[in-house]
Amino acid sequence: MTPTPHARDLVDRTVLVTGANAGIGYWCAELLAARGARVILGCRSAERAARAERSIREQVEGADVGILSLDLGSLASTAAAAARVDEPLHGVICNAGVKAADRGERTADGHDLMIGTNALGHFALLAQLLPSLTPDARVVAVGSIAHRFARIAPETLDDPWTGASLRQYGRSKAALMALTFELDRRWRGTARSALCAHPGYAVDPLTPARDSLAPVRPLTRLLAAPTRVMVQGKDAGAAPIVHASTSPDATGGDYWGPGGPLEFRGAPRRVRASDEVRSRSTGAALWAAAERLAGVRFAV
Ligand SMILES: NC(=O)c1ccc[n+]([C@@H]2O[C@H](COP(=O)([O-])OP(=O)(O)OC[C@H]3O[C@@H](n4cnc5c(N)ncnc54)[C@H](OP(=O)(O)O)[C@@H]3O)[C@@H](O)[C@H]2O)c1
């Protein structure tokens, strides 16, 4: 059983976690469930989602878990998923992400795979979830250290890219973060808030075993053990995200990450986001570009 880090302080709160069948998203869901929250696993594979649900129930006695079929690489799927939500959501954690892709890889709608899934997919989902969000809802987007090395350039967001996949990944994360900070600005004066958080450098071999997660061979775990001084497991990587999602100490527009060296590992603390993802003009231009590309009106 997951040790309960706090009392069951999230009873009566419902949080949707995208990409909750694996890695950091799984751990966000398990940690929230351990604190009494109802968690909804937003996943594209029914089988992987069911395995994650089973695992959370095994770890957390009395866990309240639901599943929402959701493929962020398909605008039809995000629209259908949002329409199926029939309960108030107190939180959404935009965690699902494609971390590497080839240049030609596209979403179902023909968008670049990483921009389309990581940024546009979550933007469309949130736009269409608006009626389900409670008046005090909190949205947390999972960013990355890689956002600091990327230029967003809203007018060419979906253009074919050159250079390294990692740079395009950083751009997709920077776009998601800039949209999230823009959402928070648009929600100012209401009780809703939007924040970003990142998991540092979080790897599977340092992560506690769970039946639902990718198995890690004992030798791989053993060899990875010394890297714990630099990096961390995905359970620890989930901590800044859960903190941003639940702590009274975290407020709209914050960016949380691990507090250790290079922000790779450690306990959650507020960290610095790039000037570009915080820029009002970039946020406004990106919002308009995202509405156009995703074909949704996000009216806030
Ligand atoms: N690990 C790190 O060090 C690190 C660092 C910075 C940021 N991050 C961010 O943290 C998040 C989680 O990373 P992770 O390391 O836990 O990755 P992971 O183990 O690869 O898990 C990614 C999750 O996203 C889901 N996903 C991918 N494409 C999807 C789609 N089209 N629709 C719905 N779900 C989709 C995957 O589902 P499937 O199982 O169906 O593929 C999986 O559940 C990502 O956004 C990543 O960019 C991670």
Short mmCIF file of C-alpha atoms and ligand atoms in Angstrom, two decimals:
data_model
loop_
_atom_site.label_atom_id
_atom_site.label_comp_id
_atom_site.label_asym_id
_atom_site.label_seq_id
_atom_site.Cartn_x
_atom_site.Cartn_y
_atom_site.Cartn_z
CA MET A 1 0.00 0.00 0.00
CA THR A 2 1.16 3.57 -0.72
CA PRO A 3 2.12 5.28 2.54
CA THR A 4 -0.34 8.14 3.02
CA PRO A 5 1.82 11.29 2.90
CA HIS A 6 -0.95 13.47 4.28
CA ALA A 7 -4.29 12.67 5.76
CA ARG A 8 -7.03 11.85 3.28
CA ASP A 9 -7.29 15.57 2.58
CA LEU A 10 -8.65 15.32 -0.97
CA VAL A 11 -11.88 13.45 -0.34
CA ASP A 12 -14.64 14.98 -2.52
CA ARG A 13 -12.09 16.33 -5.04
CA THR A 14 -12.02 14.86 -8.54
CA VAL A 15 -8.92 15.15 -10.70
CA LEU A 16 -8.50 14.08 -14.33
CA VAL A 17 -4.93 12.98 -15.12
CA THR A 18 -4.05 12.57 -18.79
CA GLY A 19 -1.61 9.79 -19.69
CA ALA A 20 -2.23 8.16 -16.32
CA ASN A 21 -1.54 4.60 -17.41
CA ALA A 22 2.25 4.97 -17.29
CA GLY A 23 5.14 6.81 -15.70
CA ILE A 24 4.63 10.15 -14.01
CA GLY A 25 0.90 10.30 -14.81
CA TYR A 26 0.36 6.93 -13.12
CA TRP A 27 2.16 8.17 -10.01
CA CYS A 28 0.19 11.42 -9.92
CA ALA A 29 -2.98 9.32 -9.98
CA GLU A 30 -1.80 6.87 -7.30
CA LEU A 31 -0.59 9.67 -4.99
CA LEU A 32 -3.85 11.62 -5.39
CA ALA A 33 -5.93 8.47 -4.81
CA ALA A 34 -3.96 7.78 -1.62
CA ARG A 35 -5.08 11.20 -0.37
CA GLY A 36 -8.72 10.33 -1.02
CA ALA A 37 -9.25 12.10 -4.34
CA ARG A 38 -11.39 10.56 -7.04
CA VAL A 39 -9.02 10.17 -9.98
CA ILE A 40 -10.01 9.82 -13.61
CA LEU A 41 -7.41 8.20 -15.81
CA GLY A 42 -7.46 9.84 -19.25
CA CYS A 43 -5.86 7.20 -21.49
CA ARG A 44 -5.92 6.13 -25.13
CA SER A 45 -5.63 2.38 -24.48
CA ALA A 46 -8.50 0.74 -22.60
CA GLU A 47 -6.29 -2.19 -21.70
CA ARG A 48 -3.42 -0.09 -20.29
CA ALA A 49 -5.92 2.10 -18.43
CA ALA A 50 -7.58 -0.95 -16.86
CA ARG A 51 -4.20 -2.26 -15.73
CA ALA A 52 -3.38 1.10 -14.10
CA GLU A 53 -6.78 1.20 -12.43
CA ARG A 54 -6.23 -2.30 -11.03
CA SER A 55 -2.80 -1.34 -9.75
CA ILE A 56 -4.08 1.78 -7.98
CA ARG A 57 -6.84 -0.26 -6.35
CA GLU A 58 -4.23 -2.79 -5.19
CA GLN A 59 -2.08 -0.05 -3.70
CA VAL A 60 -4.76 2.18 -2.20
CA GLU A 61 -7.55 0.65 -0.18
CA GLY A 62 -10.92 2.08 -1.20
CA ALA A 63 -9.45 4.05 -4.12
CA ASP A 64 -12.01 5.94 -6.19
CA VAL A 65 -10.89 5.56 -9.81
CA GLY A 66 -12.57 6.12 -13.17
CA ILE A 67 -11.36 5.87 -16.76
CA LEU A 68 -11.88 8.32 -19.60
CA SER A 69 -11.01 7.14 -23.10
CA LEU A 70 -8.84 9.93 -24.52
CA ASP A 71 -6.40 10.15 -27.41
CA LEU A 72 -4.77 13.58 -27.37
CA GLY A 73 -3.49 13.00 -30.88
CA SER A 74 -7.04 13.14 -32.25
CA LEU A 75 -9.24 16.22 -31.99
CA ALA A 76 -12.33 14.03 -32.47
CA SER A 77 -11.25 11.93 -29.49
CA THR A 78 -10.60 14.95 -27.24
CA ALA A 79 -14.01 16.39 -28.15
CA ALA A 80 -15.75 13.07 -27.47
CA ALA A 81 -13.88 12.63 -24.19
CA ALA A 82 -14.79 16.13 -22.97
CA ALA A 83 -18.43 15.51 -23.89
CA ARG A 84 -18.47 12.26 -21.88
CA VAL A 85 -17.36 13.92 -18.62
CA ASP A 86 -20.52 14.11 -16.56
CA GLU A 87 -19.15 15.11 -13.17
CA PRO A 88 -17.50 18.28 -11.82
CA LEU A 89 -13.71 18.33 -12.14
CA HIS A 90 -11.73 20.13 -9.44
CA GLY A 91 -8.46 19.53 -11.22
CA VAL A 92 -6.93 18.54 -14.52
CA ILE A 93 -3.32 17.43 -14.84
CA CYS A 94 -2.15 17.74 -18.44
CA ASN A 95 0.55 15.11 -18.24
CA ALA A 96 0.34 12.92 -21.35
CA GLY A 97 3.20 13.58 -23.68
CA VAL A 98 5.16 12.40 -26.67
CA LYS A 99 8.83 12.88 -25.82
CA ALA A 100 10.44 12.05 -29.17
CA ALA A 101 9.23 11.75 -32.74
CA ASP A 102 10.40 11.68 -36.32
CA ARG A 103 9.83 14.77 -38.43
CA GLY A 104 7.08 13.25 -40.54
CA GLU A 105 5.00 11.87 -37.66
CA ARG A 106 1.55 13.46 -37.50
CA THR A 107 -1.54 13.38 -35.35
CA ALA A 108 -4.82 12.05 -36.74
CA ASP A 109 -5.56 15.64 -37.85
CA GLY A 110 -2.25 16.10 -39.65
CA HIS A 111 -0.51 18.25 -37.02
CA ASP A 112 3.08 17.72 -36.00
CA LEU A 113 2.92 14.83 -33.49
CA MET A 114 4.54 16.58 -30.51
CA ILE A 115 2.93 20.02 -31.01
CA GLY A 116 -0.39 18.37 -31.84
CA THR A 117 -0.46 15.99 -28.88
CA ASN A 118 1.37 17.86 -26.12
CA ALA A 119 0.09 21.38 -26.76
CA LEU A 120 -2.92 21.45 -29.13
CA GLY A 121 -4.49 18.25 -27.75
CA HIS A 122 -4.49 19.57 -24.19
CA PHE A 123 -5.64 23.03 -25.34
CA ALA A 124 -8.63 21.51 -27.18
CA LEU A 125 -9.41 19.23 -24.25
CA LEU A 126 -9.44 22.09 -21.74
CA ALA A 127 -11.49 24.32 -24.04
CA GLN A 128 -14.18 21.67 -24.24
CA LEU A 129 -13.98 20.68 -20.56
CA LEU A 130 -14.82 24.22 -19.42
CA PRO A 131 -18.46 23.41 -18.51
CA SER A 132 -17.24 20.57 -16.27
CA LEU A 133 -14.67 22.61 -14.33
CA THR A 134 -15.67 23.69 -10.83
CA PRO A 135 -15.51 27.41 -9.96
CA ASP A 136 -12.25 26.73 -8.06
CA ALA A 137 -10.75 24.29 -10.56
CA ARG A 138 -6.99 24.06 -10.87
CA VAL A 139 -5.25 23.08 -14.10
CA VAL A 140 -1.64 21.90 -14.01
CA ALA A 141 0.38 21.45 -17.18
CA VAL A 142 3.46 19.24 -17.12
CA GLY A 143 6.32 21.22 -18.61
CA SER A 144 9.98 20.38 -18.96
CA ILE A 145 13.42 21.84 -18.44
CA ALA A 146 13.68 21.53 -22.25
CA HIS A 147 11.28 24.48 -22.67
CA ARG A 148 14.18 26.81 -21.90
CA PHE A 149 16.03 25.89 -25.09
CA ALA A 150 13.09 26.40 -27.44
CA ARG A 151 11.61 29.29 -29.40
CA ILE A 152 7.82 29.12 -29.72
CA ALA A 153 7.15 31.38 -32.75
CA PRO A 154 3.31 31.12 -32.70
CA GLU A 155 2.91 32.01 -36.38
CA THR A 156 4.91 28.91 -37.46
CA LEU A 157 3.82 26.62 -34.63
CA ASP A 158 2.73 23.74 -36.83
CA ASP A 159 5.26 24.16 -39.64
CA PRO A 160 7.62 21.31 -40.51
CA TRP A 161 10.65 21.48 -38.23
CA THR A 162 14.34 20.98 -38.67
CA GLY A 163 17.03 20.15 -36.12
CA ALA A 164 16.83 17.75 -33.23
CA SER A 165 13.66 16.02 -32.02
CA LEU A 166 14.54 17.17 -28.49
CA ARG A 167 14.36 20.79 -29.57
CA GLN A 168 10.93 20.30 -31.12
CA TYR A 169 9.85 18.48 -27.96
CA GLY A 170 11.04 21.51 -25.95
CA ARG A 171 9.00 23.73 -28.27
CA SER A 172 5.87 21.65 -27.72
CA LYS A 173 6.37 21.89 -23.95
CA ALA A 174 7.09 25.63 -24.14
CA ALA A 175 3.84 26.05 -26.12
CA LEU A 176 1.85 24.07 -23.55
CA MET A 177 3.37 26.13 -20.73
CA ALA A 178 2.77 29.48 -22.48
CA LEU A 179 -0.88 28.51 -23.12
CA THR A 180 -1.25 27.52 -19.46
CA PHE A 181 0.18 30.81 -18.17
CA GLU A 182 -2.12 32.62 -20.63
CA LEU A 183 -5.09 30.63 -19.29
CA ASP A 184 -4.15 31.70 -15.78
CA ARG A 185 -4.01 35.36 -16.85
CA ARG A 186 -7.47 35.00 -18.43
CA TRP A 187 -8.80 33.44 -15.22
CA ARG A 188 -7.48 36.23 -12.96
CA GLY A 189 -10.30 37.59 -10.84
CA THR A 190 -11.94 34.17 -10.64
CA ALA A 191 -11.18 31.32 -8.23
CA ARG A 192 -9.84 29.15 -11.05
CA SER A 193 -6.11 28.85 -11.59
CA ALA A 194 -3.60 27.37 -14.00
CA LEU A 195 -0.03 26.39 -13.13
CA CYS A 196 2.91 24.53 -14.61
CA ALA A 197 5.18 21.96 -13.01
CA HIS A 198 7.95 19.67 -14.18
CA PRO A 199 9.24 16.32 -12.90
CA GLY A 200 12.96 16.96 -13.29
CA TYR A 201 14.81 14.00 -14.75
CA ALA A 202 12.65 11.00 -13.85
CA VAL A 203 13.46 7.47 -14.99
CA ASP A 204 11.77 4.07 -14.83
CA PRO A 205 14.68 2.06 -13.30
CA LEU A 206 14.53 4.19 -10.13
CA THR A 207 10.75 3.90 -9.89
CA PRO A 208 9.06 1.43 -7.53
CA ALA A 209 7.68 -1.59 -9.41
CA ARG A 210 4.00 -1.70 -10.27
CA ASP A 211 2.26 -4.42 -12.26
CA SER A 212 0.72 -1.83 -14.57
CA LEU A 213 4.01 -0.19 -15.49
CA ALA A 214 6.73 -1.20 -17.91
CA PRO A 215 8.75 -3.94 -16.17
CA VAL A 216 12.36 -3.11 -15.35
CA ARG A 217 14.85 -5.99 -15.10
CA PRO A 218 16.54 -6.37 -11.70
CA LEU A 219 20.00 -5.92 -13.29
CA THR A 220 18.89 -2.64 -14.89
CA ARG A 221 17.64 -1.45 -11.49
CA LEU A 222 20.91 -2.41 -9.88
CA LEU A 223 22.99 -0.64 -12.50
CA ALA A 224 20.79 2.46 -12.28
CA ALA A 225 20.97 2.70 -8.48
CA PRO A 226 24.07 4.96 -8.36
CA THR A 227 22.37 7.51 -10.66
CA ARG A 228 20.00 8.31 -7.80
CA VAL A 229 22.42 11.04 -6.72
CA MET A 230 21.58 12.93 -9.94
CA VAL A 231 18.13 11.83 -11.11
CA GLN A 232 15.01 10.30 -9.58
CA GLY A 233 12.15 7.84 -10.01
CA LYS A 234 8.86 8.78 -11.64
CA ASP A 235 7.14 8.57 -8.26
CA ALA A 236 9.38 11.42 -7.06
CA GLY A 237 8.95 13.16 -10.42
CA ALA A 238 5.21 13.26 -9.78
CA ALA A 239 5.70 15.14 -6.49
CA PRO A 240 6.07 18.71 -7.88
CA ILE A 241 3.06 18.12 -10.14
CA VAL A 242 0.87 16.84 -7.32
CA HIS A 243 2.13 19.71 -5.15
CA ALA A 244 1.16 22.26 -7.82
CA SER A 245 -2.20 20.56 -8.17
CA THR A 246 -3.13 20.42 -4.49
CA SER A 247 -1.05 22.63 -2.20
CA PRO A 248 -2.49 25.87 -0.79
CA ASP A 249 1.10 27.09 -1.10
CA ALA A 250 0.90 26.89 -4.92
CA THR A 251 -0.98 29.61 -6.78
CA GLY A 252 -1.99 30.49 -10.33
CA GLY A 253 0.92 31.25 -12.65
CA ASP A 254 3.41 29.29 -10.52
CA TYR A 255 5.96 26.92 -11.97
CA TRP A 256 7.08 24.06 -9.68
CA GLY A 257 9.90 21.58 -10.10
CA PRO A 258 12.41 19.55 -8.10
CA GLY A 259 14.62 21.64 -5.83
CA GLY A 260 17.90 19.72 -6.25
CA PRO A 261 20.90 20.38 -8.51
CA LEU A 262 19.91 21.38 -12.08
CA GLU A 263 16.27 20.76 -11.04
CA PHE A 264 16.82 17.07 -11.90
CA ARG A 265 15.72 15.70 -8.54
CA GLY A 266 14.59 16.72 -5.09
CA ALA A 267 11.64 18.05 -3.16
CA PRO A 268 9.24 20.46 -4.90
CA ARG A 269 10.03 24.15 -4.99
CA ARG A 270 9.08 27.12 -7.17
CA VAL A 271 11.40 27.30 -10.19
CA ARG A 272 11.98 29.79 -12.98
CA ALA A 273 10.18 29.57 -16.31
CA SER A 274 11.62 31.28 -19.39
CA ASP A 275 10.62 34.86 -20.21
CA GLU A 276 9.13 33.63 -23.49
CA VAL A 277 6.59 31.25 -21.93
CA ARG A 278 5.61 34.04 -19.53
CA SER A 279 5.31 36.69 -22.24
CA ARG A 280 1.82 38.22 -22.54
CA SER A 281 2.22 38.92 -26.25
CA THR A 282 3.46 35.39 -27.02
CA GLY A 283 0.65 33.94 -24.91
CA ALA A 284 -2.02 35.95 -26.73
CA ALA A 285 -0.64 35.14 -30.20
CA LEU A 286 -0.27 31.48 -29.32
CA TRP A 287 -3.84 31.32 -27.99
CA ALA A 288 -5.16 32.61 -31.33
CA ALA A 289 -2.93 30.16 -33.24
CA ALA A 290 -4.05 27.24 -31.05
CA GLU A 291 -7.73 28.10 -31.53
CA ARG A 292 -7.20 28.18 -35.30
CA LEU A 293 -5.13 24.98 -35.52
CA ALA A 294 -7.27 22.97 -33.10
CA GLY A 295 -10.51 24.33 -34.56
CA VAL A 296 -11.92 25.20 -31.13
CA ARG A 297 -13.04 28.41 -29.51
CA PHE A 298 -11.64 28.60 -25.96
CA ALA A 299 -13.78 31.35 -24.56
CA VAL A 300 -12.43 32.68 -21.26
N1 LIG B 1 10.47 11.60 -17.49
C1 LIG B 1 11.05 12.78 -17.46
O1 LIG B 1 12.20 12.93 -17.02
C2 LIG B 1 10.30 13.99 -17.92
C3 LIG B 1 10.95 15.24 -17.87
C4 LIG B 1 10.26 16.38 -18.23
C5 LIG B 1 8.94 16.30 -18.61
N2 LIG B 1 8.34 15.06 -18.68
C6 LIG B 1 6.94 15.04 -19.09
O2 LIG B 1 6.19 14.29 -18.17
C7 LIG B 1 5.11 13.64 -18.83
C8 LIG B 1 5.13 12.16 -18.52
O3 LIG B 1 6.39 11.64 -18.89
P1 LIG B 1 6.79 10.13 -18.58
O4 LIG B 1 8.27 10.10 -18.49
O5 LIG B 1 5.97 9.59 -17.49
O6 LIG B 1 6.39 9.47 -19.98
P2 LIG B 1 5.85 8.01 -20.34
O7 LIG B 1 6.25 7.02 -19.30
O8 LIG B 1 6.28 7.81 -21.75
O9 LIG B 1 4.27 8.19 -20.30
C9 LIG B 1 3.64 9.03 -21.22
C10 LIG B 1 2.15 8.91 -21.05
O10 LIG B 1 1.54 9.77 -22.01
C11 LIG B 1 0.58 8.99 -22.72
N3 LIG B 1 0.32 9.48 -24.08
C12 LIG B 1 1.19 9.68 -25.09
N4 LIG B 1 0.53 10.06 -26.19
C13 LIG B 1 -0.78 10.09 -25.89
C14 LIG B 1 -1.97 10.39 -26.60
N5 LIG B 1 -1.95 10.70 -27.90
N6 LIG B 1 -3.16 10.33 -25.95
C15 LIG B 1 -3.22 9.98 -24.66
N7 LIG B 1 -2.12 9.67 -23.92
C16 LIG B 1 -0.93 9.72 -24.54
C17 LIG B 1 1.16 7.59 -22.75
O11 LIG B 1 0.15 6.66 -23.07
P3 LIG B 1 0.47 5.29 -23.89
O12 LIG B 1 0.90 4.30 -22.86
O13 LIG B 1 -0.82 4.99 -24.53
O14 LIG B 1 1.58 5.62 -24.87
C18 LIG B 1 1.64 7.50 -21.31
O15 LIG B 1 0.57 7.22 -20.46
C19 LIG B 1 5.28 13.94 -20.32
O16 LIG B 1 4.46 15.02 -20.67
C20 LIG B 1 6.74 14.34 -20.43
O17 LIG B 1 6.95 15.22 -21.49
C21 LIG B 1 8.99 13.93 -18.34
#
